[in-house]
Amino acid sequence: MKVSVLIPVYGVEKYVGQCSKTLFGQTYDDIEYVFVDDCTPDNSVAVIRQVLSEYPHREQQVHIIRHDHNRGLGAARKTALEAATGDFVLNVDSDDHLPLDAVEKLVACQQQTGADIVSGNYSSHYEDDTIVFHREQHLNKDVSLKLMLIQHTLLPHIWARLIRKTVYTEHGIDSVEGINMAEDMALTPRLIHAAQRVAYVDDSIYFYRDDSSASTFANHLSTKHVVSYLKANETLWQYFRQNDKNGDFLFALEVGMLNVYYQALAVGIDRQQIAEILSYKPQSLLFRCLQGLLAHRQTRSLLRFAYLSVKWCYKKRLIASCG
């Protein structure tokens, strides 16, 4: 089974050497590596080539694609997927790294379970050498997706997941060019919804650099970040309105939308500006009643309270349903 490892590259000269060593040193053999150079302004690509020279058996498996101009993370992920020829894909951020047996463990789990998506545990690494281990909750597909959609509960990271490529291609799912912050939020829930079966590896198969300057989520929120976040949630809203015909995930989506409005209001984006990006209109009775809180910055604290309260109750019910 061939695995395509997809790696966007931009401004990671300090970290990409370690990343490349752990990729080329994988114990699993049938891998192709698709690096997308999004016009990085530093020597990241030269570092990759230098590391590759130490792994001559991998040279024919490595493809480095360069954009003709900087297009952002969403476009880089899209380019990498289009070039991938593997049966499964694994996204890796170029400032992170993997245990040397990560791909082998993910593939073994997939072959044992037949899953479309295999997720693993991961560890956050901080620059003060602190390491925090994160365990993926082994929940059924629908519950995990709902916890993801209510936001700030189950992280929607695209990395640390082995994903069957046809889940993307047969359902028209891809990264969206122009969504460079919260791009995982726009992508991962759609893939999980489209997958027939998910499975989990109990070991840590990914090292996430939590506070590097290259890490998207290490940066403070700004209007630019939140606009991208709004676009990500518009992508989700459109997808589930078209593909969730029975409304199984509508309530979870609407809980998440309370947080979307709160984040937008918090950086000074008003409701009219939000509406220009996000086509969401409250559907359920509860959220129609809460609609007035979505209108003004003055109601921001009430909106935050409503989001946290509804999310807490819904999360408790979901977890209880798992028995």
PDB file of C-alpha atoms in Angstrom:
ATOM      1  CA  MET A   1       0.000   0.000   0.000  1.00  0.00           C
ATOM      2  CA  LYS A   2       1.495   3.293  -1.129  1.00  0.00           C
ATOM      3  CA  VAL A   3       1.373   6.305   1.191  1.00  0.00           C
ATOM      4  CA  SER A   4       1.816   9.871  -0.061  1.00  0.00           C
ATOM      5  CA  VAL A   5       3.225  12.220   2.570  1.00  0.00           C
ATOM      6  CA  LEU A   6       2.188  15.803   1.798  1.00  0.00           C
ATOM      7  CA  ILE A   7       4.363  18.633   3.129  1.00  0.00           C
ATOM      8  CA  PRO A   8       3.789  22.367   2.474  1.00  0.00           C
ATOM      9  CA  VAL A   9       6.996  24.380   2.786  1.00  0.00           C
ATOM     10  CA  TYR A  10       7.238  28.046   3.714  1.00  0.00           C
ATOM     11  CA  GLY A  11       9.633  29.783   6.091  1.00  0.00           C
ATOM     12  CA  VAL A  12      10.722  26.658   7.980  1.00  0.00           C
ATOM     13  CA  GLU A  13      14.487  26.640   7.453  1.00  0.00           C
ATOM     14  CA  LYS A  14      15.046  26.253  11.206  1.00  0.00           C
ATOM     15  CA  TYR A  15      12.832  23.167  11.521  1.00  0.00           C
ATOM     16  CA  VAL A  16      12.546  21.376   8.175  1.00  0.00           C
ATOM     17  CA  GLY A  17      15.834  19.506   8.571  1.00  0.00           C
ATOM     18  CA  GLN A  18      14.541  17.572  11.568  1.00  0.00           C
ATOM     19  CA  CYS A  19      11.202  17.079   9.825  1.00  0.00           C
ATOM     20  CA  SER A  20      12.879  15.697   6.685  1.00  0.00           C
ATOM     21  CA  LYS A  21      15.109  13.306   8.617  1.00  0.00           C
ATOM     22  CA  THR A  22      12.136  11.742  10.354  1.00  0.00           C
ATOM     23  CA  LEU A  23      10.259  11.471   7.047  1.00  0.00           C
ATOM     24  CA  PHE A  24      13.075   9.923   5.026  1.00  0.00           C
ATOM     25  CA  GLY A  25      14.010   7.669   7.958  1.00  0.00           C
ATOM     26  CA  GLN A  26      10.581   6.014   8.170  1.00  0.00           C
ATOM     27  CA  THR A  27      10.639   2.242   8.642  1.00  0.00           C
ATOM     28  CA  TYR A  28       7.840   1.861   6.060  1.00  0.00           C
ATOM     29  CA  ASP A  29       9.176   1.617   2.512  1.00  0.00           C
ATOM     30  CA  ASP A  30       6.323   2.311   0.078  1.00  0.00           C
ATOM     31  CA  ILE A  31       6.156   6.085   0.509  1.00  0.00           C
ATOM     32  CA  GLU A  32       6.262   9.056  -1.817  1.00  0.00           C
ATOM     33  CA  TYR A  33       7.042  12.514  -0.483  1.00  0.00           C
ATOM     34  CA  VAL A  34       5.358  15.549  -2.034  1.00  0.00           C
ATOM     35  CA  PHE A  35       6.896  18.819  -0.870  1.00  0.00           C
ATOM     36  CA  VAL A  36       5.230  22.015  -2.102  1.00  0.00           C
ATOM     37  CA  ASP A  37       7.515  25.039  -2.048  1.00  0.00           C
ATOM     38  CA  ASP A  38       5.117  27.970  -1.709  1.00  0.00           C
ATOM     39  CA  CYS A  39       7.887  30.406  -2.737  1.00  0.00           C
ATOM     40  CA  THR A  40       9.590  30.170   0.621  1.00  0.00           C
ATOM     41  CA  PRO A  41      11.877  33.193   1.163  1.00  0.00           C
ATOM     42  CA  ASP A  42      14.556  31.209   3.032  1.00  0.00           C
ATOM     43  CA  ASN A  43      16.719  28.130   2.461  1.00  0.00           C
ATOM     44  CA  SER A  44      14.092  25.549   3.428  1.00  0.00           C
ATOM     45  CA  VAL A  45      14.274  23.675   0.111  1.00  0.00           C
ATOM     46  CA  ALA A  46      18.071  23.593   0.170  1.00  0.00           C
ATOM     47  CA  VAL A  47      17.898  22.052   3.633  1.00  0.00           C
ATOM     48  CA  ILE A  48      15.495  19.375   2.372  1.00  0.00           C
ATOM     49  CA  ARG A  49      17.828  18.515  -0.519  1.00  0.00           C
ATOM     50  CA  GLN A  50      20.815  18.346   1.817  1.00  0.00           C
ATOM     51  CA  VAL A  51      19.027  15.940   4.145  1.00  0.00           C
ATOM     52  CA  LEU A  52      17.832  13.882   1.171  1.00  0.00           C
ATOM     53  CA  SER A  53      21.445  13.367   0.088  1.00  0.00           C
ATOM     54  CA  GLU A  54      21.876  11.350   3.295  1.00  0.00           C
ATOM     55  CA  TYR A  55      19.042   9.000   2.237  1.00  0.00           C
ATOM     56  CA  PRO A  56      19.878   8.019  -1.370  1.00  0.00           C
ATOM     57  CA  HIS A  57      17.341   5.175  -1.340  1.00  0.00           C
ATOM     58  CA  ARG A  58      14.578   7.793  -0.993  1.00  0.00           C
ATOM     59  CA  GLU A  59      15.623  10.089  -3.859  1.00  0.00           C
ATOM     60  CA  GLN A  60      13.268   8.578  -6.444  1.00  0.00           C
ATOM     61  CA  GLN A  61      10.376   8.883  -4.007  1.00  0.00           C
ATOM     62  CA  VAL A  62      10.709  12.640  -3.470  1.00  0.00           C
ATOM     63  CA  HIS A  63       8.919  15.313  -5.496  1.00  0.00           C
ATOM     64  CA  ILE A  64       9.460  19.010  -4.842  1.00  0.00           C
ATOM     65  CA  ILE A  65       6.880  21.220  -6.547  1.00  0.00           C
ATOM     66  CA  ARG A  66       7.321  24.988  -6.593  1.00  0.00           C
ATOM     67  CA  HIS A  67       4.488  27.478  -6.924  1.00  0.00           C
ATOM     68  CA  ASP A  68       5.214  30.354  -9.281  1.00  0.00           C
ATOM     69  CA  HIS A  69       4.052  32.773  -6.570  1.00  0.00           C
ATOM     70  CA  ASN A  70       3.105  32.537  -2.922  1.00  0.00           C
ATOM     71  CA  ARG A  71      -0.454  31.177  -2.722  1.00  0.00           C
ATOM     72  CA  GLY A  72      -0.836  30.223   0.934  1.00  0.00           C
ATOM     73  CA  LEU A  73      -1.252  27.038   2.928  1.00  0.00           C
ATOM     74  CA  GLY A  74      -4.638  26.046   1.511  1.00  0.00           C
ATOM     75  CA  ALA A  75      -3.283  26.129  -2.041  1.00  0.00           C
ATOM     76  CA  ALA A  76      -0.100  24.272  -1.033  1.00  0.00           C
ATOM     77  CA  ARG A  77      -2.127  21.432   0.486  1.00  0.00           C
ATOM     78  CA  LYS A  78      -4.314  21.343  -2.630  1.00  0.00           C
ATOM     79  CA  THR A  79      -1.302  21.174  -4.959  1.00  0.00           C
ATOM     80  CA  ALA A  80       0.224  18.372  -2.899  1.00  0.00           C
ATOM     81  CA  LEU A  81      -2.954  16.297  -2.977  1.00  0.00           C
ATOM     82  CA  GLU A  82      -3.347  16.728  -6.737  1.00  0.00           C
ATOM     83  CA  ALA A  83       0.191  15.428  -7.231  1.00  0.00           C
ATOM     84  CA  ALA A  84      -0.176  12.480  -4.843  1.00  0.00           C
ATOM     85  CA  THR A  85      -0.329   9.002  -6.381  1.00  0.00           C
ATOM     86  CA  GLY A  86      -0.626   6.970  -3.168  1.00  0.00           C
ATOM     87  CA  ASP A  87      -3.581   4.964  -1.944  1.00  0.00           C
ATOM     88  CA  PHE A  88      -3.512   6.954   1.298  1.00  0.00           C
ATOM     89  CA  VAL A  89      -2.209  10.393   2.197  1.00  0.00           C
ATOM     90  CA  LEU A  90      -0.602  11.721   5.369  1.00  0.00           C
ATOM     91  CA  ASN A  91      -0.332  15.477   5.903  1.00  0.00           C
ATOM     92  CA  VAL A  92       2.733  16.721   7.766  1.00  0.00           C
ATOM     93  CA  ASP A  93       3.514  20.332   8.628  1.00  0.00           C
ATOM     94  CA  SER A  94       7.139  21.074   7.822  1.00  0.00           C
ATOM     95  CA  ASP A  95       7.938  22.456  11.274  1.00  0.00           C
ATOM     96  CA  ASP A  96       6.799  19.215  12.934  1.00  0.00           C
ATOM     97  CA  HIS A  97       8.260  15.695  12.872  1.00  0.00           C
ATOM     98  CA  LEU A  98       7.342  12.034  13.258  1.00  0.00           C
ATOM     99  CA  PRO A  99       8.499   8.977  15.165  1.00  0.00           C
ATOM    100  CA  LEU A 100      10.378   6.761  12.719  1.00  0.00           C
ATOM    101  CA  ASP A 101       7.727   4.036  12.837  1.00  0.00           C
ATOM    102  CA  ALA A 102       4.712   6.372  12.504  1.00  0.00           C
ATOM    103  CA  VAL A 103       3.703   5.404   8.958  1.00  0.00           C
ATOM    104  CA  GLU A 104       4.270   1.720   9.664  1.00  0.00           C
ATOM    105  CA  LYS A 105       1.919   1.838  12.666  1.00  0.00           C
ATOM    106  CA  LEU A 106      -0.765   3.780  10.802  1.00  0.00           C
ATOM    107  CA  VAL A 107      -0.658   1.376   7.858  1.00  0.00           C
ATOM    108  CA  ALA A 108      -0.788  -1.669  10.149  1.00  0.00           C
ATOM    109  CA  CYS A 109      -3.922  -0.309  11.824  1.00  0.00           C
ATOM    110  CA  GLN A 110      -5.534   0.455   8.474  1.00  0.00           C
ATOM    111  CA  GLN A 111      -4.850  -3.021   7.134  1.00  0.00           C
ATOM    112  CA  GLN A 112      -6.233  -4.588  10.284  1.00  0.00           C
ATOM    113  CA  THR A 113      -9.418  -2.477  10.365  1.00  0.00           C
ATOM    114  CA  GLY A 114     -10.057  -1.465   6.750  1.00  0.00           C
ATOM    115  CA  ALA A 115     -10.648   2.108   7.947  1.00  0.00           C
ATOM    116  CA  ASP A 116     -10.766   5.087   5.594  1.00  0.00           C
ATOM    117  CA  ILE A 117      -9.170   7.334   8.212  1.00  0.00           C
ATOM    118  CA  VAL A 118      -6.711   6.220  10.888  1.00  0.00           C
ATOM    119  CA  SER A 119      -5.896   8.796  13.577  1.00  0.00           C
ATOM    120  CA  GLY A 120      -3.039   8.608  16.064  1.00  0.00           C
ATOM    121  CA  ASN A 121      -2.077  10.229  19.324  1.00  0.00           C
ATOM    122  CA  TYR A 122       0.369  13.107  19.237  1.00  0.00           C
ATOM    123  CA  SER A 123       2.713  15.056  21.475  1.00  0.00           C
ATOM    124  CA  SER A 124       3.060  18.830  21.672  1.00  0.00           C
ATOM    125  CA  HIS A 125       6.674  19.978  21.905  1.00  0.00           C
ATOM    126  CA  TYR A 126       7.428  23.428  23.318  1.00  0.00           C
ATOM    127  CA  GLU A 127      10.618  25.428  22.932  1.00  0.00           C
ATOM    128  CA  ASP A 128      11.319  25.133  26.669  1.00  0.00           C
ATOM    129  CA  ASP A 129      11.531  21.339  26.089  1.00  0.00           C
ATOM    130  CA  THR A 130       8.160  20.684  27.702  1.00  0.00           C
ATOM    131  CA  ILE A 131       6.338  17.756  26.080  1.00  0.00           C
ATOM    132  CA  VAL A 132       2.587  17.226  26.489  1.00  0.00           C
ATOM    133  CA  PHE A 133       1.002  13.983  25.310  1.00  0.00           C
ATOM    134  CA  HIS A 134      -2.468  14.121  23.728  1.00  0.00           C
ATOM    135  CA  ARG A 135      -4.612  11.014  23.396  1.00  0.00           C
ATOM    136  CA  GLU A 136      -7.205  10.832  20.637  1.00  0.00           C
ATOM    137  CA  GLN A 137     -10.561   9.818  22.063  1.00  0.00           C
ATOM    138  CA  HIS A 138     -11.721   6.487  20.605  1.00  0.00           C
ATOM    139  CA  LEU A 139     -15.249   7.563  19.768  1.00  0.00           C
ATOM    140  CA  ASN A 140     -17.600   6.476  17.035  1.00  0.00           C
ATOM    141  CA  LYS A 141     -17.484   8.514  13.869  1.00  0.00           C
ATOM    142  CA  ASP A 142     -20.667  10.543  14.371  1.00  0.00           C
ATOM    143  CA  VAL A 143     -19.912  11.488  17.978  1.00  0.00           C
ATOM    144  CA  SER A 144     -16.353  12.543  17.189  1.00  0.00           C
ATOM    145  CA  LEU A 145     -17.590  14.627  14.252  1.00  0.00           C
ATOM    146  CA  LYS A 146     -20.200  16.388  16.380  1.00  0.00           C
ATOM    147  CA  LEU A 147     -17.591  17.156  19.056  1.00  0.00           C
ATOM    148  CA  MET A 148     -15.416  18.618  16.326  1.00  0.00           C
ATOM    149  CA  LEU A 149     -18.216  20.775  14.914  1.00  0.00           C
ATOM    150  CA  ILE A 150     -19.115  22.353  18.276  1.00  0.00           C
ATOM    151  CA  GLN A 151     -15.523  23.689  18.305  1.00  0.00           C
ATOM    152  CA  HIS A 152     -12.850  23.897  20.998  1.00  0.00           C
ATOM    153  CA  THR A 153     -13.626  20.344  22.082  1.00  0.00           C
ATOM    154  CA  LEU A 154     -12.088  17.826  19.661  1.00  0.00           C
ATOM    155  CA  LEU A 155      -9.340  19.310  17.511  1.00  0.00           C
ATOM    156  CA  PRO A 156      -9.859  19.048  13.725  1.00  0.00           C
ATOM    157  CA  HIS A 157      -6.149  18.802  12.859  1.00  0.00           C
ATOM    158  CA  ILE A 158      -5.501  17.236   9.468  1.00  0.00           C
ATOM    159  CA  TRP A 159      -2.061  15.956  10.461  1.00  0.00           C
ATOM    160  CA  ALA A 160      -1.615  12.699  12.407  1.00  0.00           C
ATOM    161  CA  ARG A 161      -4.315  11.102  10.243  1.00  0.00           C
ATOM    162  CA  LEU A 162      -3.811   8.549   7.479  1.00  0.00           C
ATOM    163  CA  ILE A 163      -6.598   9.210   4.963  1.00  0.00           C
ATOM    164  CA  ARG A 164      -7.715   7.154   1.982  1.00  0.00           C
ATOM    165  CA  LYS A 165      -7.247   9.373  -1.056  1.00  0.00           C
ATOM    166  CA  THR A 166     -10.590   8.405  -2.579  1.00  0.00           C
ATOM    167  CA  VAL A 167     -12.367   9.980   0.417  1.00  0.00           C
ATOM    168  CA  TYR A 168     -11.127  13.264  -1.038  1.00  0.00           C
ATOM    169  CA  THR A 169     -11.579  12.547  -4.713  1.00  0.00           C
ATOM    170  CA  GLU A 170     -14.912  10.714  -4.747  1.00  0.00           C
ATOM    171  CA  HIS A 171     -16.601  13.369  -2.601  1.00  0.00           C
ATOM    172  CA  GLY A 172     -15.079  16.499  -4.123  1.00  0.00           C
ATOM    173  CA  ILE A 173     -13.273  17.405  -0.904  1.00  0.00           C
ATOM    174  CA  ASP A 174     -10.075  19.410  -1.000  1.00  0.00           C
ATOM    175  CA  SER A 175      -8.238  22.210   0.720  1.00  0.00           C
ATOM    176  CA  VAL A 176      -9.557  25.613  -0.298  1.00  0.00           C
ATOM    177  CA  GLU A 177      -7.148  28.147  -1.734  1.00  0.00           C
ATOM    178  CA  GLY A 178      -7.340  31.347   0.295  1.00  0.00           C
ATOM    179  CA  ILE A 179      -8.172  29.584   3.575  1.00  0.00           C
ATOM    180  CA  ASN A 180      -4.797  29.702   5.290  1.00  0.00           C
ATOM    181  CA  MET A 181      -5.892  29.969   8.920  1.00  0.00           C
ATOM    182  CA  ALA A 182      -8.290  27.340  10.312  1.00  0.00           C
ATOM    183  CA  GLU A 183      -7.803  25.384   7.096  1.00  0.00           C
ATOM    184  CA  ASP A 184      -8.032  22.139   9.076  1.00  0.00           C
ATOM    185  CA  MET A 185     -11.477  23.192  10.315  1.00  0.00           C
ATOM    186  CA  ALA A 186     -12.631  23.512   6.709  1.00  0.00           C
ATOM    187  CA  LEU A 187     -11.208  20.140   5.706  1.00  0.00           C
ATOM    188  CA  THR A 188     -11.132  17.482   8.427  1.00  0.00           C
ATOM    189  CA  PRO A 189     -14.848  17.422   9.396  1.00  0.00           C
ATOM    190  CA  ARG A 190     -15.844  16.968   5.747  1.00  0.00           C
ATOM    191  CA  LEU A 191     -13.438  14.050   5.368  1.00  0.00           C
ATOM    192  CA  ILE A 192     -14.686  12.367   8.533  1.00  0.00           C
ATOM    193  CA  HIS A 193     -18.283  12.784   7.383  1.00  0.00           C
ATOM    194  CA  ALA A 194     -17.473  11.233   3.993  1.00  0.00           C
ATOM    195  CA  ALA A 195     -15.478   8.330   5.453  1.00  0.00           C
ATOM    196  CA  GLN A 196     -17.197   5.006   5.999  1.00  0.00           C
ATOM    197  CA  ARG A 197     -15.039   3.940   8.910  1.00  0.00           C
ATOM    198  CA  VAL A 198     -12.453   5.505  11.224  1.00  0.00           C
ATOM    199  CA  ALA A 199      -9.897   3.821  13.471  1.00  0.00           C
ATOM    200  CA  TYR A 200      -7.256   4.815  16.001  1.00  0.00           C
ATOM    201  CA  VAL A 201      -3.630   4.022  16.793  1.00  0.00           C
ATOM    202  CA  ASP A 202      -2.873   4.104  20.521  1.00  0.00           C
ATOM    203  CA  ASP A 203       0.731   5.236  20.108  1.00  0.00           C
ATOM    204  CA  SER A 204       1.954   8.779  19.570  1.00  0.00           C
ATOM    205  CA  ILE A 205       2.656   9.082  15.857  1.00  0.00           C
ATOM    206  CA  TYR A 206       3.214  12.833  15.527  1.00  0.00           C
ATOM    207  CA  PHE A 207       5.293  15.531  17.242  1.00  0.00           C
ATOM    208  CA  TYR A 208       3.599  18.915  16.941  1.00  0.00           C
ATOM    209  CA  ARG A 209       5.787  21.989  17.455  1.00  0.00           C
ATOM    210  CA  ASP A 210       3.336  24.044  19.444  1.00  0.00           C
ATOM    211  CA  ASP A 211       5.071  27.391  19.662  1.00  0.00           C
ATOM    212  CA  SER A 212       7.385  27.772  16.679  1.00  0.00           C
ATOM    213  CA  SER A 213       7.183  30.996  14.716  1.00  0.00           C
ATOM    214  CA  ALA A 214       6.129  28.922  11.721  1.00  0.00           C
ATOM    215  CA  SER A 215       3.124  27.437  13.491  1.00  0.00           C
ATOM    216  CA  THR A 216      -0.176  28.949  12.392  1.00  0.00           C
ATOM    217  CA  PHE A 217      -1.950  28.554  15.704  1.00  0.00           C
ATOM    218  CA  ALA A 218       0.936  30.049  17.671  1.00  0.00           C
ATOM    219  CA  ASN A 219       0.069  33.440  16.226  1.00  0.00           C
ATOM    220  CA  HIS A 220      -2.391  35.720  17.976  1.00  0.00           C
ATOM    221  CA  LEU A 221      -5.833  36.157  16.487  1.00  0.00           C
ATOM    222  CA  SER A 222      -6.212  39.052  14.092  1.00  0.00           C
ATOM    223  CA  THR A 223      -8.899  40.249  11.709  1.00  0.00           C
ATOM    224  CA  LYS A 224      -7.085  38.421   8.890  1.00  0.00           C
ATOM    225  CA  HIS A 225      -7.114  35.170  10.870  1.00  0.00           C
ATOM    226  CA  VAL A 226     -10.794  35.466  11.711  1.00  0.00           C
ATOM    227  CA  VAL A 227     -11.790  36.276   8.124  1.00  0.00           C
ATOM    228  CA  SER A 228     -10.083  33.034   7.067  1.00  0.00           C
ATOM    229  CA  TYR A 229     -11.848  31.282   9.960  1.00  0.00           C
ATOM    230  CA  LEU A 230     -15.180  32.629   8.683  1.00  0.00           C
ATOM    231  CA  LYS A 231     -14.412  31.293   5.213  1.00  0.00           C
ATOM    232  CA  ALA A 232     -13.549  27.905   6.693  1.00  0.00           C
ATOM    233  CA  ASN A 233     -16.891  27.753   8.467  1.00  0.00           C
ATOM    234  CA  GLU A 234     -18.720  28.854   5.313  1.00  0.00           C
ATOM    235  CA  THR A 235     -17.104  25.878   3.557  1.00  0.00           C
ATOM    236  CA  LEU A 236     -18.382  23.596   6.323  1.00  0.00           C
ATOM    237  CA  TRP A 237     -21.861  25.137   6.272  1.00  0.00           C
ATOM    238  CA  GLN A 238     -22.218  24.688   2.514  1.00  0.00           C
ATOM    239  CA  TYR A 239     -20.930  21.116   2.633  1.00  0.00           C
ATOM    240  CA  PHE A 240     -23.260  19.950   5.389  1.00  0.00           C
ATOM    241  CA  ARG A 241     -26.290  21.737   3.933  1.00  0.00           C
ATOM    242  CA  GLN A 242     -25.710  19.753   0.747  1.00  0.00           C
ATOM    243  CA  ASN A 243     -24.660  16.410   2.235  1.00  0.00           C
ATOM    244  CA  ASP A 244     -26.372  16.130   5.618  1.00  0.00           C
ATOM    245  CA  LYS A 245     -29.877  15.633   4.220  1.00  0.00           C
ATOM    246  CA  ASN A 246     -31.360  14.392   7.505  1.00  0.00           C
ATOM    247  CA  GLY A 247     -29.854  17.213   9.552  1.00  0.00           C
ATOM    248  CA  ASP A 248     -27.980  14.801  11.807  1.00  0.00           C
ATOM    249  CA  PHE A 249     -25.191  17.318  12.357  1.00  0.00           C
ATOM    250  CA  LEU A 250     -27.207  20.549  12.173  1.00  0.00           C
ATOM    251  CA  PHE A 251     -27.394  21.167  15.920  1.00  0.00           C
ATOM    252  CA  ALA A 252     -23.642  20.633  16.358  1.00  0.00           C
ATOM    253  CA  LEU A 253     -22.964  23.002  13.457  1.00  0.00           C
ATOM    254  CA  GLU A 254     -25.178  25.659  14.982  1.00  0.00           C
ATOM    255  CA  VAL A 255     -23.448  25.391  18.347  1.00  0.00           C
ATOM    256  CA  GLY A 256     -20.162  25.991  16.549  1.00  0.00           C
ATOM    257  CA  MET A 257     -21.632  28.979  14.717  1.00  0.00           C
ATOM    258  CA  LEU A 258     -22.218  30.732  18.056  1.00  0.00           C
ATOM    259  CA  ASN A 259     -18.470  30.607  18.572  1.00  0.00           C
ATOM    260  CA  VAL A 260     -17.834  31.772  15.014  1.00  0.00           C
ATOM    261  CA  TYR A 261     -19.909  34.907  15.601  1.00  0.00           C
ATOM    262  CA  TYR A 262     -18.264  35.509  18.963  1.00  0.00           C
ATOM    263  CA  GLN A 263     -14.750  35.329  17.480  1.00  0.00           C
ATOM    264  CA  ALA A 264     -15.706  37.670  14.642  1.00  0.00           C
ATOM    265  CA  LEU A 265     -17.298  40.255  16.934  1.00  0.00           C
ATOM    266  CA  ALA A 266     -14.281  40.049  19.267  1.00  0.00           C
ATOM    267  CA  VAL A 267     -11.932  41.372  16.557  1.00  0.00           C
ATOM    268  CA  GLY A 268     -14.330  44.094  15.428  1.00  0.00           C
ATOM    269  CA  ILE A 269     -16.065  42.448  12.472  1.00  0.00           C
ATOM    270  CA  ASP A 270     -19.728  43.469  12.506  1.00  0.00           C
ATOM    271  CA  ARG A 271     -22.716  41.371  11.512  1.00  0.00           C
ATOM    272  CA  GLN A 272     -22.985  42.877   8.031  1.00  0.00           C
ATOM    273  CA  GLN A 273     -19.365  42.021   7.302  1.00  0.00           C
ATOM    274  CA  ILE A 274     -19.891  38.519   8.672  1.00  0.00           C
ATOM    275  CA  ALA A 275     -22.904  38.051   6.388  1.00  0.00           C
ATOM    276  CA  GLU A 276     -20.794  38.948   3.359  1.00  0.00           C
ATOM    277  CA  ILE A 277     -18.659  35.852   4.034  1.00  0.00           C
ATOM    278  CA  LEU A 278     -20.910  33.492   5.973  1.00  0.00           C
ATOM    279  CA  SER A 279     -24.295  32.505   4.569  1.00  0.00           C
ATOM    280  CA  TYR A 280     -25.405  30.787   7.794  1.00  0.00           C
ATOM    281  CA  LYS A 281     -28.897  31.572   9.057  1.00  0.00           C
ATOM    282  CA  PRO A 282     -30.148  30.057  12.353  1.00  0.00           C
ATOM    283  CA  GLN A 283     -32.239  26.963  11.627  1.00  0.00           C
ATOM    284  CA  SER A 284     -33.197  25.377  14.952  1.00  0.00           C
ATOM    285  CA  LEU A 285     -35.641  27.086  17.299  1.00  0.00           C
ATOM    286  CA  LEU A 286     -33.016  27.577  20.006  1.00  0.00           C
ATOM    287  CA  PHE A 287     -30.648  29.341  17.652  1.00  0.00           C
ATOM    288  CA  ARG A 288     -33.393  31.490  16.150  1.00  0.00           C
ATOM    289  CA  CYS A 289     -34.139  32.617  19.710  1.00  0.00           C
ATOM    290  CA  LEU A 290     -30.451  33.405  20.213  1.00  0.00           C
ATOM    291  CA  GLN A 291     -30.234  35.294  16.924  1.00  0.00           C
ATOM    292  CA  GLY A 292     -30.425  38.671  18.650  1.00  0.00           C
ATOM    293  CA  LEU A 293     -27.117  37.948  20.375  1.00  0.00           C
ATOM    294  CA  LEU A 294     -25.455  37.605  16.985  1.00  0.00           C
ATOM    295  CA  ALA A 295     -26.190  41.164  15.982  1.00  0.00           C
ATOM    296  CA  HIS A 296     -24.078  43.503  18.107  1.00  0.00           C
ATOM    297  CA  ARG A 297     -20.713  43.815  19.789  1.00  0.00           C
ATOM    298  CA  GLN A 298     -22.573  44.877  22.930  1.00  0.00           C
ATOM    299  CA  THR A 299     -23.994  41.370  23.300  1.00  0.00           C
ATOM    300  CA  ARG A 300     -20.609  39.697  22.890  1.00  0.00           C
ATOM    301  CA  SER A 301     -20.284  38.566  26.521  1.00  0.00           C
ATOM    302  CA  LEU A 302     -23.817  37.120  26.455  1.00  0.00           C
ATOM    303  CA  LEU A 303     -23.034  35.366  23.200  1.00  0.00           C
ATOM    304  CA  ARG A 304     -19.935  33.826  24.760  1.00  0.00           C
ATOM    305  CA  PHE A 305     -21.955  32.657  27.758  1.00  0.00           C
ATOM    306  CA  ALA A 306     -24.646  31.180  25.503  1.00  0.00           C
ATOM    307  CA  TYR A 307     -22.037  29.319  23.448  1.00  0.00           C
ATOM    308  CA  LEU A 308     -20.260  27.848  26.463  1.00  0.00           C
ATOM    309  CA  SER A 309     -23.516  26.868  28.161  1.00  0.00           C
ATOM    310  CA  VAL A 310     -25.090  25.193  25.137  1.00  0.00           C
ATOM    311  CA  LYS A 311     -21.826  23.495  24.227  1.00  0.00           C
ATOM    312  CA  TRP A 312     -21.371  22.131  27.766  1.00  0.00           C
ATOM    313  CA  CYS A 313     -24.855  20.648  27.848  1.00  0.00           C
ATOM    314  CA  TYR A 314     -24.604  19.168  24.366  1.00  0.00           C
ATOM    315  CA  LYS A 315     -21.118  17.766  24.964  1.00  0.00           C
ATOM    316  CA  LYS A 316     -22.285  16.125  28.196  1.00  0.00           C
ATOM    317  CA  ARG A 317     -25.170  14.502  26.348  1.00  0.00           C
ATOM    318  CA  LEU A 318     -22.918  13.259  23.561  1.00  0.00           C
ATOM    319  CA  ILE A 319     -20.394  11.723  25.931  1.00  0.00           C
ATOM    320  CA  ALA A 320     -23.213  10.088  27.927  1.00  0.00           C
ATOM    321  CA  SER A 321     -24.527   8.542  24.703  1.00  0.00           C
ATOM    322  CA  CYS A 322     -21.227   6.697  24.326  1.00  0.00           C
ATOM    323  CA  GLY A 323     -22.074   4.888  27.539  1.00  0.00           C
TER     324      GLY A 323
END
